[in-house]
mmCIF file with all atom_site columns, C-alpha atoms in Angstrom:
data_model
loop_
_atom_site.group_PDB
_atom_site.id
_atom_site.type_symbol
_atom_site.label_atom_id
_atom_site.label_alt_id
_atom_site.label_comp_id
_atom_site.label_asym_id
_atom_site.label_entity_id
_atom_site.label_seq_id
_atom_site.pdbx_PDB_ins_code
_atom_site.Cartn_x
_atom_site.Cartn_y
_atom_site.Cartn_z
_atom_site.occupancy
_atom_site.B_iso_or_equiv
_atom_site.pdbx_formal_charge
_atom_site.auth_seq_id
_atom_site.auth_comp_id
_atom_site.auth_asym_id
_atom_site.auth_atom_id
_atom_site.pdbx_PDB_model_num
ATOM 1   C CA . GLU Y 1 1   ? 113.588 205.703 114.806 1.00 0.00 ? 1   GLU Y CA 1
ATOM 2   C CA . ASP Y 1 2   ? 113.768 204.416 118.363 1.00 0.00 ? 2   ASP Y CA 1
ATOM 3   C CA . GLN Y 1 3   ? 115.962 206.585 120.539 1.00 0.00 ? 3   GLN Y CA 1
ATOM 4   C CA . VAL Y 1 4   ? 117.049 206.685 124.179 1.00 0.00 ? 4   VAL Y CA 1
ATOM 5   C CA . THR Y 1 5   ? 118.767 209.626 125.891 1.00 0.00 ? 5   THR Y CA 1
ATOM 6   C CA . GLN Y 1 6   ? 120.074 209.442 129.432 1.00 0.00 ? 6   GLN Y CA 1
ATOM 7   C CA . SER Y 1 7   ? 121.031 212.335 131.682 1.00 0.00 ? 7   SER Y CA 1
ATOM 8   C CA . PRO Y 1 8   ? 123.196 213.334 133.340 1.00 0.00 ? 8   PRO Y CA 1
ATOM 9   C CA . GLU Y 1 9   ? 126.212 211.555 131.850 1.00 0.00 ? 9   GLU Y CA 1
ATOM 10  C CA . ALA Y 1 10  ? 127.851 211.445 135.264 1.00 0.00 ? 10  ALA Y CA 1
ATOM 11  C CA . LEU Y 1 11  ? 126.644 212.136 138.783 1.00 0.00 ? 11  LEU Y CA 1
ATOM 12  C CA . ARG Y 1 12  ? 128.594 212.398 142.030 1.00 0.00 ? 12  ARG Y CA 1
ATOM 13  C CA . LEU Y 1 13  ? 126.646 212.121 145.260 1.00 0.00 ? 13  LEU Y CA 1
ATOM 14  C CA . GLN Y 1 14  ? 127.577 212.127 148.892 1.00 0.00 ? 14  GLN Y CA 1
ATOM 15  C CA . GLU Y 1 15  ? 126.521 209.023 150.755 1.00 0.00 ? 15  GLU Y CA 1
ATOM 16  C CA . GLY Y 1 16  ? 122.901 209.535 151.825 1.00 0.00 ? 16  GLY Y CA 1
ATOM 17  C CA . GLU Y 1 17  ? 122.216 212.268 149.240 1.00 0.00 ? 17  GLU Y CA 1
ATOM 18  C CA . SER Y 1 18  ? 119.162 211.187 147.231 1.00 0.00 ? 18  SER Y CA 1
ATOM 19  C CA . SER Y 1 19  ? 118.823 211.982 143.525 1.00 0.00 ? 19  SER Y CA 1
ATOM 20  C CA . SER Y 1 20  ? 117.273 210.857 140.237 1.00 0.00 ? 20  SER Y CA 1
ATOM 21  C CA . LEU Y 1 21  ? 118.568 209.683 136.892 1.00 0.00 ? 21  LEU Y CA 1
ATOM 22  C CA . ASN Y 1 22  ? 116.605 210.456 133.727 1.00 0.00 ? 22  ASN Y CA 1
ATOM 23  C CA . CYS Y 1 23  ? 115.891 208.351 130.654 1.00 0.00 ? 23  CYS Y CA 1
ATOM 24  C CA . SER Y 1 24  ? 114.011 210.057 127.798 1.00 0.00 ? 24  SER Y CA 1
ATOM 25  C CA . TYR Y 1 25  ? 112.809 207.863 124.976 1.00 0.00 ? 25  TYR Y CA 1
ATOM 26  C CA . THR Y 1 26  ? 111.198 207.923 121.572 1.00 0.00 ? 26  THR Y CA 1
ATOM 27  C CA . VAL Y 1 27  ? 109.760 204.646 120.395 1.00 0.00 ? 27  VAL Y CA 1
ATOM 28  C CA . SER Y 1 28  ? 106.870 203.515 118.278 1.00 0.00 ? 28  SER Y CA 1
ATOM 29  C CA . GLY Y 1 29  ? 104.785 201.139 120.336 1.00 0.00 ? 29  GLY Y CA 1
ATOM 30  C CA . LEU Y 1 30  ? 106.613 200.737 123.642 1.00 0.00 ? 30  LEU Y CA 1
ATOM 31  C CA . ARG Y 1 31  ? 106.771 197.075 124.628 1.00 0.00 ? 31  ARG Y CA 1
ATOM 32  C CA . GLY Y 1 32  ? 108.945 197.700 127.655 1.00 0.00 ? 32  GLY Y CA 1
ATOM 33  C CA . LEU Y 1 33  ? 111.480 200.003 129.294 1.00 0.00 ? 33  LEU Y CA 1
ATOM 34  C CA . PHE Y 1 34  ? 114.340 198.369 131.147 1.00 0.00 ? 34  PHE Y CA 1
ATOM 35  C CA . TRP Y 1 35  ? 116.931 199.490 133.671 1.00 0.00 ? 35  TRP Y CA 1
ATOM 36  C CA . TYR Y 1 36  ? 120.306 197.805 134.102 1.00 0.00 ? 36  TYR Y CA 1
ATOM 37  C CA . ARG Y 1 37  ? 123.288 198.337 136.348 1.00 0.00 ? 37  ARG Y CA 1
ATOM 38  C CA . GLN Y 1 38  ? 126.814 197.858 134.986 1.00 0.00 ? 38  GLN Y CA 1
ATOM 39  C CA . ASP Y 1 39  ? 129.937 197.661 137.128 1.00 0.00 ? 39  ASP Y CA 1
ATOM 40  C CA . PRO Y 1 40  ? 133.347 198.384 135.526 1.00 0.00 ? 40  PRO Y CA 1
ATOM 41  C CA . GLY Y 1 41  ? 134.650 195.466 133.474 1.00 0.00 ? 41  GLY Y CA 1
ATOM 42  C CA . LYS Y 1 42  ? 131.425 193.459 133.839 1.00 0.00 ? 42  LYS Y CA 1
ATOM 43  C CA . GLY Y 1 43  ? 128.282 192.780 131.887 1.00 0.00 ? 43  GLY Y CA 1
ATOM 44  C CA . PRO Y 1 44  ? 125.064 194.661 132.650 1.00 0.00 ? 44  PRO Y CA 1
ATOM 45  C CA . GLU Y 1 45  ? 122.815 193.324 135.400 1.00 0.00 ? 45  GLU Y CA 1
ATOM 46  C CA . PHE Y 1 46  ? 119.042 193.550 134.947 1.00 0.00 ? 46  PHE Y CA 1
ATOM 47  C CA . LEU Y 1 47  ? 117.164 195.676 137.499 1.00 0.00 ? 47  LEU Y CA 1
ATOM 48  C CA . PHE Y 1 48  ? 113.616 196.577 136.384 1.00 0.00 ? 48  PHE Y CA 1
ATOM 49  C CA . THR Y 1 49  ? 111.019 196.321 133.631 1.00 0.00 ? 49  THR Y CA 1
ATOM 50  C CA . LEU Y 1 50  ? 108.306 198.957 133.202 1.00 0.00 ? 50  LEU Y CA 1
ATOM 51  C CA . TYR Y 1 51  ? 105.504 198.489 130.701 1.00 0.00 ? 51  TYR Y CA 1
ATOM 52  C CA . SER Y 1 52  ? 103.084 201.398 130.960 1.00 0.00 ? 52  SER Y CA 1
ATOM 53  C CA . ALA Y 1 53  ? 102.909 205.009 132.097 1.00 0.00 ? 53  ALA Y CA 1
ATOM 54  C CA . GLY Y 1 54  ? 102.322 205.314 135.816 1.00 0.00 ? 54  GLY Y CA 1
ATOM 55  C CA . GLU Y 1 55  ? 104.031 202.044 136.653 1.00 0.00 ? 55  GLU Y CA 1
ATOM 56  C CA . GLU Y 1 56  ? 106.617 201.964 139.460 1.00 0.00 ? 56  GLU Y CA 1
ATOM 57  C CA . LYS Y 1 57  ? 109.061 199.286 140.603 1.00 0.00 ? 57  LYS Y CA 1
ATOM 58  C CA . GLU Y 1 58  ? 111.259 199.260 143.716 1.00 0.00 ? 58  GLU Y CA 1
ATOM 59  C CA . LYS Y 1 59  ? 114.321 197.348 144.842 1.00 0.00 ? 59  LYS Y CA 1
ATOM 60  C CA . GLU Y 1 60  ? 116.185 198.320 147.986 1.00 0.00 ? 60  GLU Y CA 1
ATOM 61  C CA . ARG Y 1 61  ? 117.248 201.976 147.535 1.00 0.00 ? 61  ARG Y CA 1
ATOM 62  C CA . LEU Y 1 62  ? 116.155 202.141 143.883 1.00 0.00 ? 62  LEU Y CA 1
ATOM 63  C CA . LYS Y 1 63  ? 112.761 203.068 142.486 1.00 0.00 ? 63  LYS Y CA 1
ATOM 64  C CA . ALA Y 1 64  ? 111.974 203.252 138.773 1.00 0.00 ? 64  ALA Y CA 1
ATOM 65  C CA . THR Y 1 65  ? 109.030 205.201 137.383 1.00 0.00 ? 65  THR Y CA 1
ATOM 66  C CA . LEU Y 1 66  ? 107.624 205.622 133.882 1.00 0.00 ? 66  LEU Y CA 1
ATOM 67  C CA . THR Y 1 67  ? 105.731 208.332 132.001 1.00 0.00 ? 67  THR Y CA 1
ATOM 68  C CA . LYS Y 1 68  ? 104.811 208.443 128.324 1.00 0.00 ? 68  LYS Y CA 1
ATOM 69  C CA . LYS Y 1 69  ? 108.088 210.150 127.420 1.00 0.00 ? 69  LYS Y CA 1
ATOM 70  C CA . GLU Y 1 70  ? 110.594 209.345 130.144 1.00 0.00 ? 70  GLU Y CA 1
ATOM 71  C CA . SER Y 1 71  ? 111.611 207.167 133.023 1.00 0.00 ? 71  SER Y CA 1
ATOM 72  C CA . PHE Y 1 72  ? 113.322 208.088 136.254 1.00 0.00 ? 72  PHE Y CA 1
ATOM 73  C CA . LEU Y 1 73  ? 115.522 205.983 138.460 1.00 0.00 ? 73  LEU Y CA 1
ATOM 74  C CA . HIS Y 1 74  ? 115.304 207.424 141.955 1.00 0.00 ? 74  HIS Y CA 1
ATOM 75  C CA . ILE Y 1 75  ? 118.100 206.570 144.358 1.00 0.00 ? 75  ILE Y CA 1
ATOM 76  C CA . THR Y 1 76  ? 117.265 207.122 148.011 1.00 0.00 ? 76  THR Y CA 1
ATOM 77  C CA . ALA Y 1 77  ? 120.053 207.507 150.571 1.00 0.00 ? 77  ALA Y CA 1
ATOM 78  C CA . PRO Y 1 78  ? 122.675 205.944 148.297 1.00 0.00 ? 78  PRO Y CA 1
ATOM 79  C CA . LYS Y 1 79  ? 125.657 204.006 149.584 1.00 0.00 ? 79  LYS Y CA 1
ATOM 80  C CA . PRO Y 1 80  ? 129.121 203.674 148.001 1.00 0.00 ? 80  PRO Y CA 1
ATOM 81  C CA . GLU Y 1 81  ? 128.176 200.203 146.732 1.00 0.00 ? 81  GLU Y CA 1
ATOM 82  C CA . ASP Y 1 82  ? 125.515 201.835 144.525 1.00 0.00 ? 82  ASP Y CA 1
ATOM 83  C CA . SER Y 1 83  ? 128.321 203.337 142.440 1.00 0.00 ? 83  SER Y CA 1
ATOM 84  C CA . ALA Y 1 84  ? 127.978 201.977 138.906 1.00 0.00 ? 84  ALA Y CA 1
ATOM 85  C CA . THR Y 1 85  ? 126.780 202.938 135.452 1.00 0.00 ? 85  THR Y CA 1
ATOM 86  C CA . TYR Y 1 86  ? 123.008 202.729 135.099 1.00 0.00 ? 86  TYR Y CA 1
ATOM 87  C CA . LEU Y 1 87  ? 121.681 201.877 131.645 1.00 0.00 ? 87  LEU Y CA 1
ATOM 88  C CA . CYS Y 1 88  ? 118.204 202.408 130.253 1.00 0.00 ? 88  CYS Y CA 1
ATOM 89  C CA . ALA Y 1 89  ? 116.841 200.482 127.258 1.00 0.00 ? 89  ALA Y CA 1
ATOM 90  C CA . VAL Y 1 90  ? 113.570 200.384 125.324 1.00 0.00 ? 90  VAL Y CA 1
ATOM 91  C CA . GLN Y 1 91  ? 111.938 197.727 123.212 1.00 0.00 ? 91  GLN Y CA 1
ATOM 92  C CA . GLY Y 1 92  ? 109.681 198.883 120.426 1.00 0.00 ? 92  GLY Y CA 1
ATOM 93  C CA . GLY Y 1 93  ? 107.750 196.846 117.922 1.00 0.00 ? 93  GLY Y CA 1
ATOM 94  C CA . ALA Y 1 94  ? 110.513 194.421 117.011 1.00 0.00 ? 94  ALA Y CA 1
ATOM 95  C CA . ASN Y 1 95  ? 112.717 192.161 119.071 1.00 0.00 ? 95  ASN Y CA 1
ATOM 96  C CA . ASN Y 1 96  ? 115.378 194.858 119.064 1.00 0.00 ? 96  ASN Y CA 1
ATOM 97  C CA . LEU Y 1 97  ? 116.441 196.602 122.216 1.00 0.00 ? 97  LEU Y CA 1
ATOM 98  C CA . PHE Y 1 98  ? 117.855 200.155 122.131 1.00 0.00 ? 98  PHE Y CA 1
ATOM 99  C CA . PHE Y 1 99  ? 120.159 201.246 124.940 1.00 0.00 ? 99  PHE Y CA 1
ATOM 100 C CA . GLY Y 1 100 ? 121.082 204.695 126.154 1.00 0.00 ? 100 GLY Y CA 1
ATOM 101 C CA . THR Y 1 101 ? 124.693 205.611 126.857 1.00 0.00 ? 101 THR Y CA 1
ATOM 102 C CA . GLY Y 1 102 ? 124.189 205.413 130.596 1.00 0.00 ? 102 GLY Y CA 1
ATOM 103 C CA . THR Y 1 103 ? 124.682 207.544 133.703 1.00 0.00 ? 103 THR Y CA 1
ATOM 104 C CA . ARG Y 1 104 ? 127.881 206.938 135.662 1.00 0.00 ? 104 ARG Y CA 1
ATOM 105 C CA . LEU Y 1 105 ? 127.031 207.274 139.345 1.00 0.00 ? 105 LEU Y CA 1
ATOM 106 C CA . THR Y 1 106 ? 129.699 207.767 141.996 1.00 0.00 ? 106 THR Y CA 1
ATOM 107 C CA . VAL Y 1 107 ? 128.682 207.758 145.656 1.00 0.00 ? 107 VAL Y CA 1
ATOM 108 C CA . ILE Y 1 108 ? 131.304 209.264 147.954 1.00 0.00 ? 108 ILE Y CA 1
ATOM 109 C CA . PRO Y 1 109 ? 131.540 207.984 151.549 1.00 0.00 ? 109 PRO Y CA 1
ATOM 110 C CA . ASN G 2 1   ? 124.434 177.214 137.104 1.00 0.00 ? 1   ASN G CA 1
ATOM 111 C CA . ALA G 2 2   ? 127.351 178.915 135.367 1.00 0.00 ? 2   ALA G CA 1
ATOM 112 C CA . GLY G 2 3   ? 124.948 181.415 133.751 1.00 0.00 ? 3   GLY G CA 1
ATOM 113 C CA . VAL G 2 4   ? 126.215 183.003 130.527 1.00 0.00 ? 4   VAL G CA 1
ATOM 114 C CA . THR G 2 5   ? 129.854 182.280 129.742 1.00 0.00 ? 5   THR G CA 1
ATOM 115 C CA . GLN G 2 6   ? 132.002 183.897 127.073 1.00 0.00 ? 6   GLN G CA 1
ATOM 116 C CA . THR G 2 7   ? 135.426 183.011 125.729 1.00 0.00 ? 7   THR G CA 1
ATOM 117 C CA . PRO G 2 8   ? 137.966 184.407 125.273 1.00 0.00 ? 8   PRO G CA 1
ATOM 118 C CA . LYS G 2 9   ? 138.047 187.329 127.724 1.00 0.00 ? 9   LYS G CA 1
ATOM 119 C CA . PHE G 2 10  ? 140.602 189.232 125.652 1.00 0.00 ? 10  PHE G CA 1
ATOM 120 C CA . GLN G 2 11  ? 141.677 188.902 122.027 1.00 0.00 ? 11  GLN G CA 1
ATOM 121 C CA . VAL G 2 12  ? 143.962 190.804 119.684 1.00 0.00 ? 12  VAL G CA 1
ATOM 122 C CA . LEU G 2 13  ? 143.529 190.298 115.943 1.00 0.00 ? 13  LEU G CA 1
ATOM 123 C CA . LYS G 2 14  ? 145.218 191.681 112.879 1.00 0.00 ? 14  LYS G CA 1
ATOM 124 C CA . THR G 2 15  ? 143.132 193.283 110.164 1.00 0.00 ? 15  THR G CA 1
ATOM 125 C CA . GLY G 2 16  ? 141.695 190.625 107.868 1.00 0.00 ? 16  GLY G CA 1
ATOM 126 C CA . GLN G 2 17  ? 141.880 187.751 110.345 1.00 0.00 ? 17  GLN G CA 1
ATOM 127 C CA . SER G 2 18  ? 138.761 185.830 111.272 1.00 0.00 ? 18  SER G CA 1
ATOM 128 C CA . MET G 2 19  ? 137.719 184.436 114.609 1.00 0.00 ? 19  MET G CA 1
ATOM 129 C CA . THR G 2 20  ? 134.771 183.151 116.609 1.00 0.00 ? 20  THR G CA 1
ATOM 130 C CA . LEU G 2 21  ? 133.623 184.501 119.939 1.00 0.00 ? 21  LEU G CA 1
ATOM 131 C CA . GLN G 2 22  ? 132.040 181.763 121.986 1.00 0.00 ? 22  GLN G CA 1
ATOM 132 C CA . CYS G 2 23  ? 128.907 182.136 124.105 1.00 0.00 ? 23  CYS G CA 1
ATOM 133 C CA . ALA G 2 24  ? 127.114 179.474 126.102 1.00 0.00 ? 24  ALA G CA 1
ATOM 134 C CA . GLN G 2 25  ? 124.323 179.431 128.657 1.00 0.00 ? 25  GLN G CA 1
ATOM 135 C CA . ASP G 2 26  ? 123.127 176.602 130.870 1.00 0.00 ? 26  ASP G CA 1
ATOM 136 C CA . MET G 2 27  ? 119.732 178.060 131.826 1.00 0.00 ? 27  MET G CA 1
ATOM 137 C CA . ASN G 2 28  ? 117.740 176.655 128.885 1.00 0.00 ? 28  ASN G CA 1
ATOM 138 C CA . HIS G 2 29  ? 116.942 180.166 127.650 1.00 0.00 ? 29  HIS G CA 1
ATOM 139 C CA . GLU G 2 30  ? 115.448 180.406 124.189 1.00 0.00 ? 30  GLU G CA 1
ATOM 140 C CA . TYR G 2 31  ? 116.377 184.049 123.485 1.00 0.00 ? 31  TYR G CA 1
ATOM 141 C CA . MET G 2 32  ? 120.059 184.897 123.038 1.00 0.00 ? 32  MET G CA 1
ATOM 142 C CA . SER G 2 33  ? 121.777 187.960 121.663 1.00 0.00 ? 33  SER G CA 1
ATOM 143 C CA . TRP G 2 34  ? 125.099 189.630 120.905 1.00 0.00 ? 34  TRP G CA 1
ATOM 144 C CA . TYR G 2 35  ? 125.900 193.280 121.624 1.00 0.00 ? 35  TYR G CA 1
ATOM 145 C CA . ARG G 2 36  ? 128.899 195.493 121.181 1.00 0.00 ? 36  ARG G CA 1
ATOM 146 C CA . GLN G 2 37  ? 129.715 198.330 123.559 1.00 0.00 ? 37  GLN G CA 1
ATOM 147 C CA . ASP G 2 38  ? 131.831 201.278 122.476 1.00 0.00 ? 38  ASP G CA 1
ATOM 148 C CA . PRO G 2 39  ? 132.824 204.378 124.482 1.00 0.00 ? 39  PRO G CA 1
ATOM 149 C CA . GLY G 2 40  ? 130.206 207.116 124.221 1.00 0.00 ? 40  GLY G CA 1
ATOM 150 C CA . MET G 2 41  ? 127.705 204.796 122.574 1.00 0.00 ? 41  MET G CA 1
ATOM 151 C CA . GLY G 2 42  ? 125.088 202.570 124.057 1.00 0.00 ? 42  GLY G CA 1
ATOM 152 C CA . LEU G 2 43  ? 125.078 198.830 123.744 1.00 0.00 ? 43  LEU G CA 1
ATOM 153 C CA . ARG G 2 44  ? 124.184 198.000 120.147 1.00 0.00 ? 44  ARG G CA 1
ATOM 154 C CA . LEU G 2 45  ? 122.510 194.778 119.088 1.00 0.00 ? 45  LEU G CA 1
ATOM 155 C CA . ILE G 2 46  ? 124.440 192.783 116.473 1.00 0.00 ? 46  ILE G CA 1
ATOM 156 C CA . HIS G 2 47  ? 122.398 189.585 116.055 1.00 0.00 ? 47  HIS G CA 1
ATOM 157 C CA . TYR G 2 48  ? 119.840 187.710 118.079 1.00 0.00 ? 48  TYR G CA 1
ATOM 158 C CA . SER G 2 49  ? 118.121 184.335 118.179 1.00 0.00 ? 49  SER G CA 1
ATOM 159 C CA . VAL G 2 50  ? 114.701 183.348 119.492 1.00 0.00 ? 50  VAL G CA 1
ATOM 160 C CA . GLY G 2 51  ? 115.522 179.650 119.468 1.00 0.00 ? 51  GLY G CA 1
ATOM 161 C CA . ALA G 2 52  ? 117.690 176.932 117.968 1.00 0.00 ? 52  ALA G CA 1
ATOM 162 C CA . GLY G 2 53  ? 117.868 177.261 114.198 1.00 0.00 ? 53  GLY G CA 1
ATOM 163 C CA . ILE G 2 54  ? 116.485 180.826 114.183 1.00 0.00 ? 54  ILE G CA 1
ATOM 164 C CA . THR G 2 55  ? 118.624 183.956 113.961 1.00 0.00 ? 55  THR G CA 1
ATOM 165 C CA . ASP G 2 56  ? 117.990 187.542 112.919 1.00 0.00 ? 56  ASP G CA 1
ATOM 166 C CA . GLN G 2 57  ? 119.908 190.757 112.438 1.00 0.00 ? 57  GLN G CA 1
ATOM 167 C CA . GLY G 2 58  ? 120.049 193.563 114.924 1.00 0.00 ? 58  GLY G CA 1
ATOM 168 C CA . GLU G 2 59  ? 121.145 197.162 114.529 1.00 0.00 ? 59  GLU G CA 1
ATOM 169 C CA . VAL G 2 60  ? 124.777 196.570 113.435 1.00 0.00 ? 60  VAL G CA 1
ATOM 170 C CA . PRO G 2 61  ? 125.091 193.139 111.760 1.00 0.00 ? 61  PRO G CA 1
ATOM 171 C CA . ASN G 2 62  ? 127.597 193.902 108.992 1.00 0.00 ? 62  ASN G CA 1
ATOM 172 C CA . GLY G 2 63  ? 130.836 191.948 109.275 1.00 0.00 ? 63  GLY G CA 1
ATOM 173 C CA . TYR G 2 64  ? 129.402 189.388 111.708 1.00 0.00 ? 64  TYR G CA 1
ATOM 174 C CA . ASN G 2 65  ? 127.775 185.990 111.308 1.00 0.00 ? 65  ASN G CA 1
ATOM 175 C CA . VAL G 2 66  ? 125.906 183.863 113.833 1.00 0.00 ? 66  VAL G CA 1
ATOM 176 C CA . SER G 2 67  ? 124.361 180.427 113.996 1.00 0.00 ? 67  SER G CA 1
ATOM 177 C CA . ARG G 2 68  ? 122.296 178.652 116.643 1.00 0.00 ? 68  ARG G CA 1
ATOM 178 C CA . SER G 2 69  ? 122.500 174.891 116.307 1.00 0.00 ? 69  SER G CA 1
ATOM 179 C CA . THR G 2 70  ? 121.695 174.223 119.977 1.00 0.00 ? 70  THR G CA 1
ATOM 180 C CA . THR G 2 71  ? 119.772 176.041 122.702 1.00 0.00 ? 71  THR G CA 1
ATOM 181 C CA . GLU G 2 72  ? 122.961 176.420 124.744 1.00 0.00 ? 72  GLU G CA 1
ATOM 182 C CA . ASP G 2 73  ? 125.426 177.901 122.257 1.00 0.00 ? 73  ASP G CA 1
ATOM 183 C CA . PHE G 2 74  ? 125.394 181.089 120.194 1.00 0.00 ? 74  PHE G CA 1
ATOM 184 C CA . PRO G 2 75  ? 128.801 181.805 118.605 1.00 0.00 ? 75  PRO G CA 1
ATOM 185 C CA . LEU G 2 76  ? 129.619 185.097 116.872 1.00 0.00 ? 76  LEU G CA 1
ATOM 186 C CA . ARG G 2 77  ? 131.950 184.970 113.874 1.00 0.00 ? 77  ARG G CA 1
ATOM 187 C CA . LEU G 2 78  ? 134.017 187.877 112.620 1.00 0.00 ? 78  LEU G CA 1
ATOM 188 C CA . LEU G 2 79  ? 134.584 187.167 108.957 1.00 0.00 ? 79  LEU G CA 1
ATOM 189 C CA . SER G 2 80  ? 137.445 189.574 108.191 1.00 0.00 ? 80  SER G CA 1
ATOM 190 C CA . ALA G 2 81  ? 138.347 191.726 111.179 1.00 0.00 ? 81  ALA G CA 1
ATOM 191 C CA . ALA G 2 82  ? 138.591 195.490 110.776 1.00 0.00 ? 82  ALA G CA 1
ATOM 192 C CA . PRO G 2 83  ? 139.806 198.142 113.249 1.00 0.00 ? 83  PRO G CA 1
ATOM 193 C CA . SER G 2 84  ? 136.207 199.412 113.461 1.00 0.00 ? 84  SER G CA 1
ATOM 194 C CA . GLN G 2 85  ? 135.321 196.129 115.160 1.00 0.00 ? 85  GLN G CA 1
ATOM 195 C CA . THR G 2 86  ? 137.519 196.946 118.128 1.00 0.00 ? 86  THR G CA 1
ATOM 196 C CA . SER G 2 87  ? 135.025 196.837 120.974 1.00 0.00 ? 87  SER G CA 1
ATOM 197 C CA . VAL G 2 88  ? 133.748 194.956 123.992 1.00 0.00 ? 88  VAL G CA 1
ATOM 198 C CA . TYR G 2 89  ? 131.330 192.210 123.010 1.00 0.00 ? 89  TYR G CA 1
ATOM 199 C CA . PHE G 2 90  ? 128.604 190.932 125.290 1.00 0.00 ? 90  PHE G CA 1
ATOM 200 C CA . CYS G 2 91  ? 126.437 187.878 124.907 1.00 0.00 ? 91  CYS G CA 1
ATOM 201 C CA . ALA G 2 92  ? 123.123 187.715 126.737 1.00 0.00 ? 92  ALA G CA 1
ATOM 202 C CA . SER G 2 93  ? 120.185 185.388 127.212 1.00 0.00 ? 93  SER G CA 1
ATOM 203 C CA . SER G 2 94  ? 116.651 185.947 128.387 1.00 0.00 ? 94  SER G CA 1
ATOM 204 C CA . TYR G 2 95  ? 114.830 183.862 130.934 1.00 0.00 ? 95  TYR G CA 1
ATOM 205 C CA . SER G 2 96  ? 111.462 185.356 130.085 1.00 0.00 ? 96  SER G CA 1
ATOM 206 C CA . GLY G 2 97  ? 111.751 185.433 126.318 1.00 0.00 ? 97  GLY G CA 1
ATOM 207 C CA . THR G 2 98  ? 111.661 189.221 126.575 1.00 0.00 ? 98  THR G CA 1
ATOM 208 C CA . PRO G 2 99  ? 114.735 190.850 125.009 1.00 0.00 ? 99  PRO G CA 1
ATOM 209 C CA . GLY G 2 100 ? 114.861 193.440 127.788 1.00 0.00 ? 100 GLY G CA 1
ATOM 210 C CA . GLU G 2 101 ? 115.164 191.024 130.702 1.00 0.00 ? 101 GLU G CA 1
ATOM 211 C CA . GLN G 2 102 ? 118.500 189.399 130.037 1.00 0.00 ? 102 GLN G CA 1
ATOM 212 C CA . TYR G 2 103 ? 121.444 187.849 131.792 1.00 0.00 ? 103 TYR G CA 1
ATOM 213 C CA . PHE G 2 104 ? 124.678 189.173 130.333 1.00 0.00 ? 104 PHE G CA 1
ATOM 214 C CA . GLY G 2 105 ? 127.992 187.400 130.093 1.00 0.00 ? 105 GLY G CA 1
ATOM 215 C CA . PRO G 2 106 ? 131.245 188.940 131.339 1.00 0.00 ? 106 PRO G CA 1
ATOM 216 C CA . GLY G 2 107 ? 132.259 190.220 127.908 1.00 0.00 ? 107 GLY G CA 1
ATOM 217 C CA . THR G 2 108 ? 135.103 189.785 125.421 1.00 0.00 ? 108 THR G CA 1
ATOM 218 C CA . ARG G 2 109 ? 137.442 192.706 124.834 1.00 0.00 ? 109 ARG G CA 1
ATOM 219 C CA . LEU G 2 110 ? 138.565 192.611 121.194 1.00 0.00 ? 110 LEU G CA 1
ATOM 220 C CA . THR G 2 111 ? 141.285 194.755 119.670 1.00 0.00 ? 111 THR G CA 1
ATOM 221 C CA . VAL G 2 112 ? 141.886 194.767 115.917 1.00 0.00 ? 112 VAL G CA 1
ATOM 222 C CA . THR G 2 113 ? 145.180 196.268 114.806 1.00 0.00 ? 113 THR G CA 1
#
């Protein structure tokens, strides 16, 4: 069964303190791994798609990487506006998408 | 473009009542989907559609019906509401046809008493 586990559940960082969020997955036939950002009371916002091990994508202070078993979302020199819940999802052989429970990031000024 | 719109934003139902959550998109996206989000659980796929006239079940379809008569609209029907259906519901559509690259609506918060 497809499964996604995100860690840590919550992370508090000082502004400028870089860190990484983890997404471990089990899926038969990975067709894509996706990162989303979700602000309180809003729908998720798409960030990145990764298709194969070794692939990397960057956007501003965020960089997503992928191995055969996990993905990392690296946040470099975060700012308070980066505070949000970050969701990871995988698509296996079907059109289904399986989401993790997310990492709630708080960046303190 | 308005993107993905959902109505209502909030709804309270009594057990056994039925209702329809509305979802519309004006981006001409073929792929649309419905998710529910519960505390401590990830977003879970209820139903999805790859085009007008085509729908399929996701991970948690029981108690919900969908139809897709047009590209723009994808309503979700609760047949007989139960307290277990208390949740936040999100509709989404995909510009690429890939389920993972989706625009999400703002959500509907549903409480069933």
